[in-house]
Tab-separated table of C-alpha atoms in Angstrom:
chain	number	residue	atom	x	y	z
A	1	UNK	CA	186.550	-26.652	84.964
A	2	UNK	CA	189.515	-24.000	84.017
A	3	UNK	CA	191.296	-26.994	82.747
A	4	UNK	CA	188.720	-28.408	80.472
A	5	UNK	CA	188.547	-24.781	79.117
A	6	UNK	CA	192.126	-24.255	78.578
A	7	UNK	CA	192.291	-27.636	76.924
A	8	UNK	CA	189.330	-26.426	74.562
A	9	UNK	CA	191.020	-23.100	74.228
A	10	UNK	CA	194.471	-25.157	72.929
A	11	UNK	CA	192.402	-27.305	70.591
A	12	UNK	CA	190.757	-24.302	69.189
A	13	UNK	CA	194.027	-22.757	68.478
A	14	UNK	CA	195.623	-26.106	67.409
A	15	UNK	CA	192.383	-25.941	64.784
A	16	UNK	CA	193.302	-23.150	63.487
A	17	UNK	CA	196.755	-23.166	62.845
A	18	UNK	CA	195.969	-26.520	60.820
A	19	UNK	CA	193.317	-24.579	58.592
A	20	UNK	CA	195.896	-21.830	58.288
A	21	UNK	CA	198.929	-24.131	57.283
A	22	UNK	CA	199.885	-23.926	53.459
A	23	UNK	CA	197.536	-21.316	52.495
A	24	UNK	CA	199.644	-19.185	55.222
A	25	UNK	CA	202.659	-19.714	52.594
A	26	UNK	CA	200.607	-18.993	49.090
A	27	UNK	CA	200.522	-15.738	46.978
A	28	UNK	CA	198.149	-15.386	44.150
A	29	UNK	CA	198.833	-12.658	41.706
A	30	UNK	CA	196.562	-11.342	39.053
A	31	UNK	CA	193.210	-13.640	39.146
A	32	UNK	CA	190.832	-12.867	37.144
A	33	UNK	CA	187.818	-14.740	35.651
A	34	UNK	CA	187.075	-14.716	31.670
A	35	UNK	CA	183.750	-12.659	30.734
A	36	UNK	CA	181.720	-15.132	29.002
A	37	UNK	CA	179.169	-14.128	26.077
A	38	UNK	CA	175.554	-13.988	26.913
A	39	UNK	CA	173.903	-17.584	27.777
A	40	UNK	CA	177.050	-19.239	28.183
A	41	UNK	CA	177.039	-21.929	29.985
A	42	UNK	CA	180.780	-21.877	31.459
A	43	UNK	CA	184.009	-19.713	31.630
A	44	UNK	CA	187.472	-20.331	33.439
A	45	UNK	CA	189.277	-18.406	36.537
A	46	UNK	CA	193.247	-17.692	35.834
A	47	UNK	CA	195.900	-16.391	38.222
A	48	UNK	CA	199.135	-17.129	39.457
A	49	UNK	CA	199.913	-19.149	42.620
A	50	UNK	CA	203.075	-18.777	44.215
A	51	UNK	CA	204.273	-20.836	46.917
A	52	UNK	CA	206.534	-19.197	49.577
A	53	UNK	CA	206.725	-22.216	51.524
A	54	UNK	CA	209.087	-24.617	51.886
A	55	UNK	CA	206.877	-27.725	51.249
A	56	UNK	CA	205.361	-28.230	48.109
A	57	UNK	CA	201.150	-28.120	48.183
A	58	UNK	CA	198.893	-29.152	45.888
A	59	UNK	CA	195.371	-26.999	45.125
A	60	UNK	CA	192.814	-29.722	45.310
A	61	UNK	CA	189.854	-27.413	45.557
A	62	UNK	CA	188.476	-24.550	43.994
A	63	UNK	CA	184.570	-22.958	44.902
A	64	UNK	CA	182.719	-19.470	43.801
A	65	UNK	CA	179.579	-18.567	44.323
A	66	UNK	CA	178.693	-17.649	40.358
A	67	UNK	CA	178.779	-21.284	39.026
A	68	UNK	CA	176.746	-24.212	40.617
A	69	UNK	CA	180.167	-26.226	39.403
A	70	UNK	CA	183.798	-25.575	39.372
A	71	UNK	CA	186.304	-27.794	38.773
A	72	UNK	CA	190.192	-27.488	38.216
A	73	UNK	CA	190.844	-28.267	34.451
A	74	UNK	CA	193.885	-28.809	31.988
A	75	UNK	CA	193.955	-28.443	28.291
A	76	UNK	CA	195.808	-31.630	26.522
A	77	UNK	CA	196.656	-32.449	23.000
A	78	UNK	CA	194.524	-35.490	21.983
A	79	UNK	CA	195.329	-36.773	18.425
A	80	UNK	CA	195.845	-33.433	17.255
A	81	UNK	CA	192.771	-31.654	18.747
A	82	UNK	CA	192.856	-29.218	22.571
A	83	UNK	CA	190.624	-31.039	25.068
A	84	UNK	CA	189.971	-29.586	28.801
A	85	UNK	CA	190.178	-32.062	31.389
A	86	UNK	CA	189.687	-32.450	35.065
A	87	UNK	CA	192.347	-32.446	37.163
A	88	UNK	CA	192.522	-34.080	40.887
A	89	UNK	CA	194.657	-31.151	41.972
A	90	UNK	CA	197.561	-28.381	40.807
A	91	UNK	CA	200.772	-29.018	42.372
A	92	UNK	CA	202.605	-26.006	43.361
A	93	UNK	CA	206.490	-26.485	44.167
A	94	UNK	CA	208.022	-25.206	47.338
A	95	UNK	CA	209.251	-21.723	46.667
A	96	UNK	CA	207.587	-21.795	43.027
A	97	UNK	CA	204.169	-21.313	41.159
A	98	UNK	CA	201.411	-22.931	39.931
A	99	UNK	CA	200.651	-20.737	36.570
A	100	UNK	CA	196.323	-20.895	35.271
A	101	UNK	CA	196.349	-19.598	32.055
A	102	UNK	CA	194.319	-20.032	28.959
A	103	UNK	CA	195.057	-23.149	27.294
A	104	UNK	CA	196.735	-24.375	30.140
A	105	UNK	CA	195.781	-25.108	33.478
A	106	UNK	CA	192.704	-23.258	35.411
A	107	UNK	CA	189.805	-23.384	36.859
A	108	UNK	CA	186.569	-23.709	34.996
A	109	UNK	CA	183.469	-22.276	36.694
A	110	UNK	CA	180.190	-24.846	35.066
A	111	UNK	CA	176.763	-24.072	34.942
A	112	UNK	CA	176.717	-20.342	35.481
A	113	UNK	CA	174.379	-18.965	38.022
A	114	UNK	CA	173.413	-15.531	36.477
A	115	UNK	CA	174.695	-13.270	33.612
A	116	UNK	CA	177.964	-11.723	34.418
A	117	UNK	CA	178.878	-8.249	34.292
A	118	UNK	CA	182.408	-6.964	33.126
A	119	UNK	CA	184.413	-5.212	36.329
A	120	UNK	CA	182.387	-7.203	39.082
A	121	UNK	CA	184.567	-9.141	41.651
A	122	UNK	CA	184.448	-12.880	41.985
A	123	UNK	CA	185.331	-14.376	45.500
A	124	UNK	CA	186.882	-17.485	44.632
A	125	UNK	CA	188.154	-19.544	47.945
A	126	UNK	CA	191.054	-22.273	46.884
A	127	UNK	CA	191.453	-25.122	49.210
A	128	UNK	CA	194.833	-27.587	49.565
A	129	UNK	CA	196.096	-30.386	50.443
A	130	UNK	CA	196.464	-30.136	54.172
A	131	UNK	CA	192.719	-28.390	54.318
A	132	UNK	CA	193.750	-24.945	54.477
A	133	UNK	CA	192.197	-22.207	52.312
A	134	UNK	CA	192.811	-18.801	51.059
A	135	UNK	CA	189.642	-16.609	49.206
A	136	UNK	CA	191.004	-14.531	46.834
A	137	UNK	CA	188.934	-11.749	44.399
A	138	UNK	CA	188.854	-12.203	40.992
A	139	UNK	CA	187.812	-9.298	38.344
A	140	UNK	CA	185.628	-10.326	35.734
A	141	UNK	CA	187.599	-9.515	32.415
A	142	UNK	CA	186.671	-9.414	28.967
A	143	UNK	CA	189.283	-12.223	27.176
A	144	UNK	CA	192.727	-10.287	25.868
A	145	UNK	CA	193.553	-11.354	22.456
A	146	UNK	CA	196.508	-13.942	21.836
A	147	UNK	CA	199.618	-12.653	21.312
A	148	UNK	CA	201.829	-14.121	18.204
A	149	UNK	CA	203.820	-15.196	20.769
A	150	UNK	CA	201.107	-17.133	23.096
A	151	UNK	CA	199.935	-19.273	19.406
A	152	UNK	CA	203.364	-20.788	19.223
């Protein structure tokens, strides 16, 4: 009996050091979700993801409990004209970072659940490659003008 219980005890721990694994190695810095007007029916999360590892991950998952739908997107230049896109995932280098910005890559929350309120906090829990996770909290922010330097 002890034995079958220490081997369950080793699994268990086994468990969770695999569910620990890259998100163990990831910093996110500044995330913050874009206050969308009244009735909207989407809006994007944007942070930076830095990878202290030394294996590089890829963010293949992204979940919040504001939108029924959320997705990890990319803006590309079609024929002239911005189009977001789904991605399959974000790779992050070892030792670098994944940057979601406007116009660039982030993660777009779909089919808002309720009206959103500047200042509230957003749990957002991102999931990788190897099927570890890490929640971080995102401030709802009102969108911050472009700079000259952010057009170009």
């Amino acid at each position: 009996m002890m034995n079958k219980l220490s081997l369950l005890a080793a699994g268990l721990l086994l468990s969770a050091g695999v569910l620990a694994g890259s998100a163990d190695q990831i910093e996110v810095q500044n995330p913050y979700v874009r206050l969308a007007p009244p009735n909207a029916p989407a809006t994007g999360a944007f942070m930076v993801i830095h990878n202290g590892g030394s294996q590089d991950v890829k963010l293949v998952k992204a979940d919040n409990p504001l939108s029924r739908v959320t997705e990890l997107h990319t803006h590309i230049n079609e024929g002239g004209v911005m189009k977001m896109r789904p991605v399959a995932d974000i790779g992050i280098k070892a030792g670098g970072e994944a940057v979601l910005q406007p116009g660039g890559l982030h993660i777009m929350m779909i089919d808002l659940k309720a009206p959103m309120k500047e200042g509230d906090m957003v749990p957002i829990t991102l999931t990788f490659d190897d099927g570890s996770s890490k929640q971080v909290e995102a401030k709802i922010m009102r969108p911050m003008p472009m700079t000259h330097d952010q057009q170009h």
